[in-house]
XYZ file of N, CA and C in Angstrom:
867
model
N 8.872 17.404 -6.110
C 8.835 15.588 -5.948
C 8.723 14.918 -4.957
N 8.220 13.686 -4.394
C 7.996 13.833 -3.818
C 8.859 12.619 -2.741
N 9.157 12.453 -0.948
C 10.600 12.701 -0.104
C 10.428 10.592 -0.162
N 9.296 10.153 -1.086
C 9.821 8.559 -0.889
C 11.160 8.173 -0.102
N 10.291 6.956 0.915
C 12.179 6.719 1.715
C 12.291 5.383 0.342
N 13.806 5.412 -0.303
C 13.673 3.940 -1.204
C 14.349 3.186 -0.756
N 15.127 1.649 -0.567
C 15.704 0.649 -0.219
C 16.093 -0.192 -1.768
N 17.608 -0.133 -1.441
C 17.698 -1.058 -2.991
C 18.612 -2.051 -1.682
N 17.592 -3.459 -1.819
C 17.584 -4.817 -1.373
C 17.987 -5.521 -2.049
N 19.699 -6.209 -1.783
C 19.897 -7.373 -2.541
C 20.324 -8.551 -1.361
N 19.444 -9.556 -2.525
C 19.295 -11.154 -1.393
C 20.006 -12.151 -2.320
N 20.683 -12.510 -1.567
C 21.746 -13.898 -1.596
C 21.660 -14.708 -1.238
N 20.849 -15.889 -2.477
C 20.293 -17.400 -2.101
C 21.160 -18.087 -1.757
N 20.692 -18.779 -0.790
C 20.975 -20.741 -0.728
C 21.217 -20.913 -2.150
N 22.840 -22.225 -2.331
C 22.610 -22.380 -3.277
C 21.469 -24.012 -3.583
N 21.178 -23.220 -5.113
C 19.955 -23.510 -5.997
C 18.452 -23.079 -5.464
N 19.277 -22.082 -4.677
C 18.078 -21.563 -4.140
C 17.399 -19.855 -5.094
N 17.712 -20.524 -6.255
C 17.803 -18.586 -5.882
C 15.446 -18.910 -6.843
N 15.434 -19.773 -7.901
C 13.909 -19.613 -8.213
C 13.505 -19.890 -7.390
N 13.372 -20.687 -5.999
C 12.662 -20.742 -4.865
C 12.033 -19.269 -4.485
N 13.115 -18.008 -4.339
C 13.672 -16.944 -3.009
C 13.203 -16.537 -4.273
N 12.666 -15.776 -5.823
C 11.746 -15.895 -7.083
C 10.936 -15.348 -6.449
N 10.206 -17.010 -6.205
C 9.100 -17.038 -6.402
C 7.667 -16.729 -4.703
N 9.041 -16.810 -4.400
C 8.558 -15.904 -2.991
C 8.296 -14.747 -2.597
N 8.946 -14.045 -3.206
C 9.390 -12.485 -3.255
C 7.910 -12.422 -3.940
N 8.309 -13.204 -5.272
C 6.358 -12.353 -5.811
C 5.983 -12.782 -5.468
N 5.479 -13.770 -4.877
C 3.763 -14.236 -3.593
C 4.012 -13.394 -2.722
N 4.680 -12.954 -1.977
C 4.490 -12.588 -0.792
C 4.534 -10.732 -1.021
N 4.972 -10.727 -2.637
C 4.713 -8.897 -2.620
C 3.666 -8.998 -2.830
N 2.208 -9.868 -3.309
C 0.774 -9.729 -3.656
C 0.473 -9.663 -1.904
N 0.646 -10.713 -1.893
C 0.085 -11.183 -0.383
C 0.450 -10.000 0.573
N 1.206 -9.466 1.023
C 1.651 -7.819 1.347
C 1.361 -6.653 1.232
N 0.917 -6.931 0.018
C 1.440 -4.964 -0.434
C -0.347 -4.821 0.599
N -1.397 -5.341 0.471
C -2.503 -3.960 1.608
C -2.217 -4.369 2.320
N -1.922 -4.953 3.039
C -1.300 -4.927 4.722
C -0.373 -3.558 4.450
N 1.467 -4.030 4.164
C 2.001 -3.526 4.762
C 1.882 -2.058 3.680
N 1.534 -1.931 2.781
C 0.261 0.060 2.149
C -0.003 0.310 3.007
N -0.559 -0.135 4.269
C -1.835 0.528 5.643
C 0.012 1.599 6.401
N 0.946 1.260 6.428
C 1.896 1.578 6.724
C 3.441 2.418 5.875
N 2.484 2.579 5.016
C 3.352 3.751 3.981
C 4.566 2.732 2.955
N 3.568 1.377 2.340
C 4.522 0.575 0.870
C 4.264 1.288 -0.124
N 5.027 1.839 -0.381
C 4.547 2.710 -2.541
C 4.378 1.463 -3.240
N 5.435 0.456 -2.719
C 5.523 -0.809 -4.580
C 7.073 -0.872 -4.113
N 7.200 -2.270 -4.715
C 8.135 -2.942 -5.118
C 8.825 -2.792 -6.882
N 9.634 -3.670 -6.918
C 10.532 -3.561 -8.369
C 10.941 -4.683 -7.909
N 11.405 -5.434 -8.911
C 11.773 -7.041 -8.115
C 12.913 -7.183 -9.589
N 13.889 -7.060 -9.206
C 14.824 -8.127 -11.263
C 15.823 -9.131 -10.245
N 16.279 -9.925 -11.315
C 16.971 -10.682 -10.864
C 18.459 -10.815 -11.669
N 19.638 -11.157 -11.447
C 20.886 -11.430 -12.135
C 20.673 -13.028 -12.336
N 22.010 -13.680 -12.134
C 22.383 -15.245 -12.951
C 21.977 -15.812 -10.793
N 23.112 -14.712 -10.544
C 23.639 -15.471 -8.539
C 22.605 -15.099 -7.678
N 22.074 -13.633 -8.092
C 21.704 -12.678 -7.054
C 19.897 -12.631 -6.730
N 18.797 -11.936 -5.802
C 17.578 -11.441 -6.247
C 17.890 -9.360 -5.757
N 17.561 -8.750 -7.083
C 17.723 -7.223 -6.727
C 15.817 -6.800 -5.818
N 15.375 -6.205 -4.942
C 14.506 -5.467 -5.338
C 14.611 -3.977 -4.385
N 13.775 -3.702 -5.429
C 13.911 -1.668 -5.123
C 13.071 -1.543 -4.568
N 12.307 -1.232 -2.823
C 11.374 -0.542 -1.975
C 11.231 0.231 -1.487
N 9.983 0.287 -2.009
C 9.219 2.115 -1.941
C 8.536 2.168 -0.790
N 8.347 3.535 0.410
C 7.874 3.538 1.309
C 7.735 5.253 1.446
N 7.213 5.397 2.237
C 6.652 6.797 2.074
C 7.416 7.935 3.589
N 8.075 7.019 4.361
C 9.528 7.458 5.230
C 9.504 6.591 5.733
N 10.857 6.874 6.443
C 11.801 5.999 7.135
C 10.714 5.911 8.684
N 10.062 6.187 9.274
C 9.235 5.831 10.053
C 7.840 4.954 10.233
N 7.986 5.348 8.816
C 6.684 3.712 8.565
C 7.267 2.222 8.096
N 9.232 2.876 7.358
C 9.206 1.485 7.387
C 9.263 0.123 8.854
N 10.032 2.009 9.291
C 9.889 1.022 10.717
C 8.935 0.111 11.250
N 7.914 1.187 11.256
C 6.348 0.786 12.269
C 6.249 -0.291 11.657
N 6.853 -0.745 9.604
C 6.591 -2.195 9.084
C 6.597 -3.538 9.931
N 8.951 -2.712 10.299
C 8.893 -4.015 10.199
C 9.132 -4.351 11.339
N 8.249 -3.877 12.432
C 8.057 -4.626 13.740
C 6.905 -5.183 13.881
N 5.780 -5.086 12.383
C 4.350 -5.614 12.307
C 4.492 -8.175 12.800
N 4.361 -8.379 13.331
C 3.811 -9.417 13.254
C 3.901 -10.366 11.744
N 3.438 -9.847 11.157
C 3.033 -9.843 9.546
C 4.469 -10.563 8.740
N 5.162 -8.642 9.145
C 7.169 -8.589 8.593
C 7.821 -9.917 9.147
N 7.840 -10.633 10.066
C 8.299 -11.467 10.630
C 8.187 -12.592 10.148
N 7.559 -13.065 10.049
C 6.522 -14.050 9.398
C 6.546 -14.574 7.931
N 7.072 -13.426 7.259
C 7.530 -12.963 5.794
C 9.057 -13.431 6.272
N 9.448 -13.136 6.647
C 11.454 -12.880 7.493
C 11.169 -15.153 7.236
N 10.274 -15.477 8.110
C 10.644 -17.022 8.691
C 10.204 -17.953 6.827
N 9.589 -17.397 6.498
C 8.662 -17.378 5.470
C 10.087 -17.529 3.986
N 10.931 -16.640 4.219
C 12.201 -16.967 3.428
C 13.474 -17.293 3.363
N 13.277 -17.448 5.057
C 14.621 -18.013 4.987
C 15.120 -19.760 4.678
N 14.529 -20.644 4.762
C 15.096 -21.905 4.027
C 15.586 -21.372 2.893
N 15.590 -20.076 2.370
C 16.570 -19.896 0.916
C 16.788 -19.135 0.582
N 17.114 -18.272 2.155
C 17.812 -17.472 2.098
C 19.318 -17.007 2.248
N 19.803 -16.980 2.515
C 21.749 -16.430 3.138
C 22.269 -15.391 3.405
N 21.843 -14.310 2.544
C 22.072 -12.882 3.012
C 21.323 -12.112 2.510
N 21.172 -10.989 2.968
C 20.222 -9.571 2.569
C 20.112 -8.547 2.457
N 21.493 -7.759 1.799
C 21.788 -5.775 2.098
C 21.379 -5.314 1.388
N 20.667 -4.375 2.799
C 19.726 -3.502 2.291
C 20.569 -1.721 2.630
N 20.034 -0.819 1.845
C 20.630 0.379 1.161
C 19.850 1.027 1.724
N 19.176 2.431 1.668
C 18.549 3.760 1.882
C 18.940 4.406 0.753
N 18.447 4.677 -0.368
C 18.453 5.679 -0.844
C 17.423 6.665 -0.641
N 18.416 8.149 -1.310
C 16.789 9.246 -1.473
C 17.014 10.047 -3.327
N 16.267 9.972 -3.289
C 15.801 10.029 -5.209
C 16.087 11.164 -5.388
N 17.098 12.415 -6.052
C 17.545 12.765 -6.576
C 16.589 13.365 -8.103
N 16.302 12.977 -8.953
C 16.114 12.948 -9.999
C 15.031 11.545 -10.375
N 14.098 11.915 -10.857
C 13.641 10.611 -12.278
C 13.268 11.994 -13.391
N 13.464 11.353 -14.851
C 13.095 11.201 -15.962
C 12.727 9.405 -16.999
N 11.284 10.534 -17.338
C 10.575 9.760 -18.105
C 10.390 10.170 -19.916
N 10.415 9.299 -20.646
C 10.561 8.833 -21.934
C 9.141 9.816 -22.078
N 8.982 10.977 -23.762
C 7.393 12.103 -23.072
C 6.389 11.072 -23.145
N 6.158 10.132 -23.613
C 5.260 9.362 -24.388
C 4.695 8.827 -23.236
N 5.893 8.283 -21.746
C 5.195 7.507 -21.022
C 3.826 7.226 -20.271
N 2.909 6.309 -19.956
C 1.553 7.083 -19.378
C 1.226 7.740 -18.679
N 0.123 7.989 -18.580
C 0.267 9.605 -17.664
C -1.035 8.847 -16.637
N -0.411 8.725 -15.243
C -1.213 7.478 -14.537
C -2.883 8.970 -13.311
N -3.098 8.496 -14.018
C -4.438 9.136 -13.831
C -5.377 8.381 -12.919
N -6.375 9.062 -11.953
C -7.211 8.687 -10.564
C -8.195 9.487 -11.457
N -9.337 8.226 -11.965
C -10.716 9.545 -11.238
C -11.677 8.393 -9.789
N -12.046 10.053 -9.485
C -12.095 9.680 -8.442
C -14.282 9.316 -7.917
N -14.621 8.730 -7.488
C -15.920 8.479 -6.978
C -15.985 8.707 -6.294
N -16.838 10.639 -6.374
C -16.907 11.121 -5.207
C -18.021 11.591 -3.956
N -19.194 11.105 -4.453
C -19.804 10.302 -3.787
C -20.680 9.297 -3.080
N -20.244 8.773 -1.922
C -20.630 7.516 -1.272
C -21.818 7.176 -0.551
N -23.671 8.152 -0.926
C -24.422 8.033 -0.878
C -24.638 6.608 -1.046
N -25.713 6.138 -0.521
C -26.700 4.834 -1.275
C -27.206 5.509 -2.232
N -28.078 4.792 -3.752
C -28.034 5.289 -5.265
C -27.838 6.437 -5.920
N -26.865 6.548 -4.959
C -25.655 7.024 -6.034
C -25.798 7.063 -7.710
N -25.201 8.514 -8.285
C -25.747 8.696 -9.609
C -24.204 8.327 -10.449
N -23.458 9.184 -9.131
C -21.400 8.956 -9.868
C -21.040 7.615 -10.352
N -21.928 6.139 -9.897
C -21.234 5.562 -10.829
C -20.487 5.658 -11.788
N -22.138 6.300 -12.907
C -22.721 6.712 -14.803
C -20.839 7.820 -14.838
N -21.310 8.542 -14.182
C -20.446 9.362 -14.529
C -18.270 9.469 -14.535
N -18.576 8.214 -13.716
C -17.100 7.474 -13.303
C -16.310 6.791 -14.289
N -17.311 5.727 -14.478
C -17.705 4.481 -15.206
C -17.534 5.377 -16.725
N -17.960 6.299 -17.435
C -18.530 6.952 -18.386
C -16.653 7.617 -18.727
N -16.394 8.466 -18.131
C -15.111 9.294 -18.235
C -13.768 7.959 -18.442
N -14.058 7.129 -16.888
C -12.903 7.055 -17.069
C -12.438 5.451 -18.955
N -13.525 5.663 -19.338
C -13.818 4.950 -20.182
C -13.418 5.739 -21.476
N -13.817 7.167 -21.724
C -13.475 8.499 -22.284
C -11.415 8.690 -22.284
N -11.182 8.258 -21.579
C -9.635 8.255 -20.895
C -9.330 7.092 -22.327
N -9.524 5.951 -21.821
C -9.037 5.265 -22.168
C -9.030 5.159 -23.008
N -10.348 5.593 -24.402
C -10.004 5.979 -25.571
C -8.924 6.880 -26.515
N -8.699 7.828 -24.828
C -8.055 9.289 -25.168
C -6.679 8.335 -25.536
N -6.767 7.416 -25.188
C -5.037 7.501 -25.016
C -3.701 7.795 -24.484
N -3.333 7.630 -23.851
C -1.759 8.340 -22.838
C -2.596 8.122 -21.643
N -3.277 7.608 -20.884
C -3.296 7.293 -19.927
C -3.267 6.311 -19.013
N -2.976 5.811 -18.187
C -3.219 4.484 -17.298
C -3.791 4.829 -16.164
N -5.305 4.119 -16.200
C -6.203 5.071 -15.239
C -6.463 4.202 -14.319
N -6.841 4.445 -13.213
C -7.417 3.705 -11.721
C -8.800 4.828 -11.274
N -9.364 3.384 -11.547
C -10.960 3.767 -10.762
C -10.522 4.181 -9.103
N -10.932 5.468 -8.237
C -10.947 5.577 -6.641
C -11.773 6.017 -6.341
N -12.755 4.839 -5.958
C -13.933 4.949 -5.055
C -14.119 5.374 -3.831
N -14.654 6.822 -2.759
C -13.932 6.705 -1.737
C -14.952 5.689 -0.875
N -16.076 5.414 -1.317
C -16.258 4.251 0.271
C -15.338 3.340 -0.281
N -14.445 2.932 -0.693
C -13.369 1.708 -0.669
C -12.438 2.396 0.540
N -12.552 3.982 1.485
C -11.436 4.491 1.809
C -11.938 4.881 3.415
N -12.144 3.683 4.327
C -12.610 4.717 5.669
C -11.013 5.839 6.224
N -11.577 7.337 5.480
C -10.632 8.221 6.211
C -12.019 8.904 7.400
N -10.321 9.117 8.175
C -11.396 9.524 9.240
C -11.832 11.414 9.193
N -12.128 12.516 9.381
C -11.796 13.679 9.672
C -10.437 14.182 9.833
N -10.667 14.753 9.021
C -9.153 15.854 8.823
C -8.812 16.526 9.960
N -7.773 16.065 11.187
C -7.545 16.037 11.742
C -8.279 15.331 13.107
N -9.497 14.595 13.561
C -10.535 14.291 14.112
C -8.942 13.117 15.228
N -9.768 14.326 16.525
C -8.790 13.812 17.609
C -8.945 12.590 17.901
N -10.053 12.300 17.403
C -10.977 10.192 18.082
C -10.916 9.465 16.852
N -9.602 9.988 15.701
C -9.912 8.740 14.725
C -9.343 7.007 16.068
N -9.737 6.738 15.245
C -8.972 5.231 15.292
C -7.920 5.065 15.276
N -6.410 4.071 15.712
C -5.568 3.756 14.325
C -5.631 2.751 13.183
N -6.975 2.334 12.848
C -7.066 1.565 11.868
C -7.377 3.223 10.592
N -8.074 3.823 11.584
C -8.183 5.088 10.415
C -7.366 6.196 9.842
N -6.523 6.063 11.222
C -5.516 6.518 10.825
C -4.201 5.686 9.442
N -4.155 4.597 9.801
C -3.786 3.407 8.665
C -4.235 3.813 7.323
N -5.746 3.658 7.428
C -6.074 4.278 6.346
C -5.424 5.623 5.608
N -5.590 6.563 6.123
C -5.665 7.719 6.267
C -3.699 8.309 5.409
N -3.564 7.223 6.489
C -1.768 6.858 5.202
C -2.029 6.253 4.186
N -2.265 4.816 4.796
C -2.241 4.107 3.089
C -3.084 5.201 1.771
N -4.055 6.087 2.020
C -4.852 6.396 0.883
C -3.665 8.104 0.487
N -3.276 8.361 1.097
C -2.106 9.336 0.816
C -1.175 9.102 0.400
N -0.624 7.888 0.623
C 0.742 6.956 -0.295
C -0.031 6.658 -1.946
N -1.196 6.219 -1.848
C -1.092 5.368 -3.070
C -1.801 6.876 -3.631
N -2.994 8.432 -3.800
C -3.273 9.393 -4.680
C -0.887 9.835 -4.804
N -0.951 9.791 -4.160
C 0.648 10.388 -4.390
C 0.726 9.574 -6.212
N 0.808 8.343 -6.304
C 1.321 8.287 -6.674
C 0.691 8.487 -8.401
N -0.382 9.114 -8.343
C -0.828 8.892 -9.651
C -0.164 10.934 -10.336
N -0.821 10.919 -11.827
C -0.013 12.587 -11.649
C -0.901 13.336 -12.703
N -2.403 13.189 -12.171
C -3.185 13.561 -12.995
C -4.505 13.275 -12.462
N -5.713 13.822 -11.579
C -6.957 13.600 -10.754
C -8.173 13.830 -11.866
N -9.270 13.075 -12.049
C -10.212 13.738 -12.048
C -11.699 13.503 -11.105
N -11.763 14.249 -11.139
C -13.392 14.355 -9.501
C -14.840 14.138 -10.234
N -15.325 12.998 -10.239
C -16.624 13.217 -10.317
C -17.092 13.681 -9.245
N -17.875 15.317 -9.266
C -18.230 16.248 -8.109
C -19.852 15.996 -7.864
N -20.462 16.057 -6.843
C -22.262 15.347 -7.281
C -22.187 17.105 -6.162
N -22.979 18.257 -6.402
C -23.708 19.100 -6.101
C -24.419 19.476 -4.931
N -24.337 18.867 -3.346
C -25.375 19.074 -2.858
C -25.051 20.797 -1.557
N -25.881 20.856 -1.826
C -26.109 23.060 -1.751
C -25.389 23.896 -1.354
N -25.402 23.888 -2.826
C -24.529 24.464 -3.659
C -23.131 24.540 -3.703
N -22.593 23.350 -3.003
C -21.217 22.805 -2.415
C -20.492 21.072 -2.657
N -18.705 20.648 -2.953
C -18.943 19.701 -3.131
C -19.343 18.275 -2.020
N -19.351 18.057 -1.888
C -19.798 16.446 -1.312
C -18.673 16.551 0.246
N -19.301 16.665 1.172
C -18.063 16.319 2.329
C -17.293 15.713 2.650
N -17.952 13.707 2.115
C -16.672 13.078 1.660
C -15.455 13.554 0.688
N -16.388 14.165 0.067
C -14.578 14.593 -1.420
C -13.921 15.541 -0.959
N -14.476 16.724 -0.089
C -14.032 17.941 0.841
C -12.468 17.127 1.497
N -13.022 16.191 2.144
C -12.417 15.421 3.103
C -10.960 14.177 2.749
N -11.822 14.204 2.009
C -10.237 13.105 1.039
C -9.560 14.649 0.430
N -9.888 15.507 -0.292
C -8.564 16.620 -0.282
C -8.290 17.378 0.421
N -8.680 17.135 1.185
C -8.192 17.593 2.944
C -6.670 16.956 2.880
N -7.050 15.247 3.441
C -6.296 14.201 3.513
C -5.024 13.965 1.852
N -5.512 14.757 0.981
C -4.731 15.163 -0.615
C -3.019 15.895 -0.266
N -1.690 15.327 -0.789
C -0.987 15.349 -1.128
C -0.447 15.487 -2.646
N -1.004 16.372 -3.456
C -0.962 16.443 -5.238
C -0.489 18.076 -5.178
N 0.000 18.306 -4.979
C 1.184 19.360 -5.696
C 1.626 19.546 -6.120
N 1.203 20.766 -7.403
C 1.939 20.792 -8.948
C 1.167 19.882 -9.363
N 0.350 18.953 -9.172
C -0.741 18.072 -10.429
C -1.303 18.818 -10.871
N -2.267 18.107 -11.998
C -3.514 18.597 -12.632
C -4.960 18.033 -12.002
N -5.334 18.441 -11.853
C -6.775 18.417 -11.886
C -8.163 18.314 -12.420
N -9.221 17.650 -12.632
C -10.468 17.885 -14.093
C -11.811 17.487 -13.110
N -12.955 18.076 -13.658
C -14.042 17.473 -13.162
C -14.942 17.372 -13.900
N -16.313 16.165 -13.278
C -16.960 15.419 -14.002
C -17.989 16.471 -13.803
N -18.653 17.459 -13.070
C -20.247 17.629 -12.097
C -21.611 17.330 -12.941
N -22.356 17.166 -11.964
C -23.634 16.800 -12.192
C -24.607 18.159 -11.199
N -25.724 18.450 -11.576
C -27.084 18.486 -10.423
C -27.214 20.165 -11.404
N -28.636 20.579 -10.076
C -29.096 21.458 -11.243
C -28.630 22.304 -12.184
N -27.863 22.859 -12.518
C -27.036 24.330 -13.366
C -25.458 22.980 -13.017
N -25.566 22.246 -13.831
C -24.640 21.367 -14.222
C -23.100 20.791 -12.721
N -23.978 21.750 -11.281
C -23.006 20.975 -10.668
C -21.930 22.460 -10.481
N -21.502 23.563 -11.592
C -21.050 24.442 -11.540
C -20.891 24.833 -10.090
N -21.686 25.484 -8.657
C -21.274 26.060 -8.327
C -20.391 25.205 -7.201
N -20.560 23.953 -7.761
C -19.770 22.900 -6.704
C -18.778 23.329 -7.499
N -18.285 22.998 -8.756
C -17.318 23.038 -9.203
C -15.906 24.152 -8.449
N -16.436 25.627 -8.765
C -16.543 26.156 -8.100
C -15.638 26.950 -7.171
N -15.973 25.594 -5.760
C -15.809 25.990 -4.623
C -14.205 25.470 -4.683
N -14.776 23.822 -5.777
C -13.582 23.090 -5.933
C -12.440 23.369 -7.102
N -12.675 24.898 -7.803
C -11.730 25.086 -7.956
C -10.403 26.842 -6.877
N -11.643 26.466 -6.074
C -10.382 27.581 -4.528
C -10.183 26.724 -3.613
N -10.480 25.060 -3.472
C -9.839 24.183 -2.863
C -8.930 23.843 -3.158
N -9.095 23.329 -4.514
C -7.598 22.876 -5.011
C -6.443 23.605 -5.316
N -7.063 25.141 -5.793
C -5.778 26.031 -6.032
C -5.172 26.573 -4.272
N -5.754 26.065 -3.171
C -5.207 26.098 -2.324
C -4.068 24.965 -2.110
N -4.409 24.190 -2.537
C -3.366 22.629 -1.799
C -2.708 23.131 -3.251
N -2.749 23.980 -4.109
C -1.059 23.962 -4.656
C -1.633 23.059 -6.191
N -2.631 23.005 -6.403
C -2.901 21.689 -7.762
C -3.656 22.498 -8.740
N -3.343 22.058 -10.127
C -3.920 23.159 -10.960
C -5.367 22.000 -12.055
N -6.122 23.546 -11.988
C -7.430 22.650 -12.032
C -7.561 23.328 -13.622
N -7.233 22.322 -14.627
C -7.946 22.700 -15.647
C -9.428 23.317 -15.984
N -9.257 24.639 -17.368
C -10.479 25.674 -17.385
C -12.265 25.040 -17.955
N -11.315 23.788 -18.747
C -12.540 23.271 -19.377
C -13.148 21.811 -18.603
N -13.933 21.691 -17.674
C -14.664 20.169 -17.253
C -16.283 20.024 -18.547
N -16.492 18.971 -17.563
C -18.169 18.656 -18.037
C -19.005 18.942 -17.679
N -20.062 19.135 -17.737
C -21.386 19.607 -16.188
C -22.417 19.001 -16.626
N -22.934 18.092 -16.525
C -24.192 17.755 -16.028
C -25.076 18.151 -15.975
N -26.062 18.951 -16.667
C -27.142 20.172 -16.359
C -28.411 18.584 -16.415
N -29.594 19.669 -15.358
C -30.995 18.544 -15.068
C -31.356 17.898 -15.770
N -30.979 18.806 -17.425
C -32.159 18.774 -18.500
C -31.479 17.104 -18.842
N -29.921 16.786 -18.982
C -29.375 15.647 -18.666
C -29.618 15.017 -17.722
N -29.364 15.256 -16.990
C -29.507 13.790 -15.624
C -30.677 13.277 -15.278
N -32.022 14.085 -16.075
C -32.816 13.291 -15.602
C -33.301 12.442 -16.309
N -33.219 11.937 -16.959
C -33.354 10.810 -18.300
C -31.749 10.054 -18.406
N -30.593 10.433 -17.481
C -29.825 9.283 -17.087
C -30.340 8.492 -16.160
N -30.830 9.367 -14.692
C -30.751 8.637 -13.795
C -32.302 7.901 -13.881
N -33.649 8.073 -15.101
C -34.293 7.137 -15.235
C -34.168 6.066 -16.385
N -32.559 6.206 -16.452
C -32.418 4.334 -17.787
C -32.893 4.766 -18.680
N -32.854 6.027 -19.118
C -33.798 6.363 -20.747
C -32.365 7.028 -21.090
N -31.437 6.801 -21.216
C -30.328 8.221 -21.528
C -29.218 7.135 -21.411
N -27.983 7.044 -21.944
C -26.323 7.774 -21.288
C -25.722 8.798 -22.320
N -24.370 8.974 -21.266
C -23.596 9.905 -21.087
C -22.734 9.845 -23.012
N -22.811 7.813 -23.411
C -21.380 8.706 -24.428
C -22.536 8.864 -25.383
N -24.268 8.499 -25.149
C -25.111 9.371 -27.241
C -25.336 10.292 -26.755
N -24.614 11.598 -25.966
C -25.203 12.642 -25.681
C -24.074 13.590 -25.998
N -23.937 13.797 -27.138
C -22.663 14.519 -28.637
C -22.113 16.024 -27.576
N -22.545 16.866 -26.510
C -21.807 17.854 -26.502
C -21.693 17.646 -25.013
N -21.790 16.448 -24.107
C -20.725 16.039 -23.555
C -20.084 14.984 -23.655
N -19.666 14.564 -25.072
C -18.428 13.422 -25.407
C -17.539 14.759 -25.450
N -18.513 15.564 -26.751
C -17.194 16.718 -26.515
C -16.784 17.742 -25.610
N -16.973 17.246 -24.675
C -16.820 18.341 -23.229
C -15.764 17.356 -23.053
N -16.018 16.028 -23.049
C -15.090 15.612 -22.120
C -13.767 15.121 -23.115
N -13.957 15.312 -24.494
C -12.337 14.919 -25.249
C -11.721 16.512 -25.302
N -11.788 17.545 -25.152
C -10.922 19.011 -25.064
C -10.772 18.970 -23.700
N -11.835 18.619 -22.801
C -11.260 18.419 -21.246
C -9.428 17.374 -20.678
N -10.240 16.617 -21.307
C -9.058 15.054 -21.646
C -8.118 15.787 -22.197
N -7.934 16.499 -22.892
C -6.523 16.935 -24.466
C -6.751 17.949 -23.318
N -6.365 18.783 -21.847
C -5.590 19.106 -21.483
C -5.656 18.856 -20.137
N -6.171 17.918 -19.952
C -5.549 16.952 -18.638
C -4.327 16.198 -18.832
N -4.111 16.306 -20.082
C -3.400 15.478 -21.109
C -2.169 16.133 -20.635
N -1.886 17.453 -21.185
C -1.086 18.506 -21.136
C -0.835 18.951 -20.286
N -1.441 18.951 -19.619
C -1.240 19.397 -18.088
C 0.303 18.830 -17.552
N -0.443 17.464 -17.668
C -0.422 16.022 -16.901
C 1.464 16.185 -17.280
N 1.617 16.271 -18.411
C 2.362 15.197 -18.973
C 3.942 16.644 -18.122
N 2.853 18.263 -19.038
C 4.369 19.438 -19.225
C 4.615 19.382 -17.326
N 3.450 18.753 -15.498
C 4.121 19.182 -15.256
C 4.684 18.094 -14.118
N 4.489 17.099 -14.799
C 5.244 15.747 -14.054
C 6.679 15.612 -14.705
N 6.914 16.357 -15.603
C 8.025 16.055 -16.214
C 8.982 17.655 -15.712
N 8.015 18.474 -15.418
C 8.749 19.749 -14.889
C 10.197 19.058 -13.488
N 11.094 20.098 -13.743
C 11.979 20.555 -12.679
C 11.309 21.838 -11.659
N 10.895 21.134 -10.086
C 9.996 21.708 -9.775
C 11.091 22.107 -8.315
N 10.949 23.373 -8.121
C 11.621 23.999 -6.249
C 10.911 23.088 -4.613
N 12.447 23.086 -4.345
C 12.010 22.123 -3.382
C 11.106 22.956 -3.050
């Protein structure tokens, strides 16, 4: 279970201003979300009663909450609320347990593991995301490593912006129940950018699956990743999708599509079945501290 810091915020509006306050908070959540995520913000849940507005806010830590509250953006946010806000009472909470209905969707991240120009990895990422949608039971988010300026893990000269990007990436990735990695094999290994992303990741006791491609279907890179994810205390499902050169060549030439290759379709179905089973089991289990 993550050590999220949760804040229960009860807003008392000025007379007749409840609707205005609710509209402002919803607009501000959309506007500030990408900025506050750099400071460890994980999400808001907004509720209203007849007289008050209640917002449950999650941050990765107290320290990151404090850093966010010192920003100019947060001060501007408070100024915008002031005409409608009479009082706010905040209480910090610690999560003790979380229970879900057995059929709650599995929050799945499909990670595009190559960033180079002319990459092939968009094809398997889009294909397996579509397969997961057809499978059912998944809430799917695509994660393209091109969109995350992560420093090399532990690099002493990383910029403040890169450190904030790394913190935001870690916080975002913690919100998923399962992961699928698209794996390009270079020199018998996965890409450096994917390995670096995994070094940043905190995904203990969560399942991971692989869609790989290369001369031998990316098998050597996947075996490498099985060892890496085991060290991260993740659970790598046995079945993977391996796109060998015989299939890769017509795919890269635009002469075939992944959905038209029966053995890859079958392998993907088996892999998704296993991933869904492990994700539900691990998500709903009681884990040791």
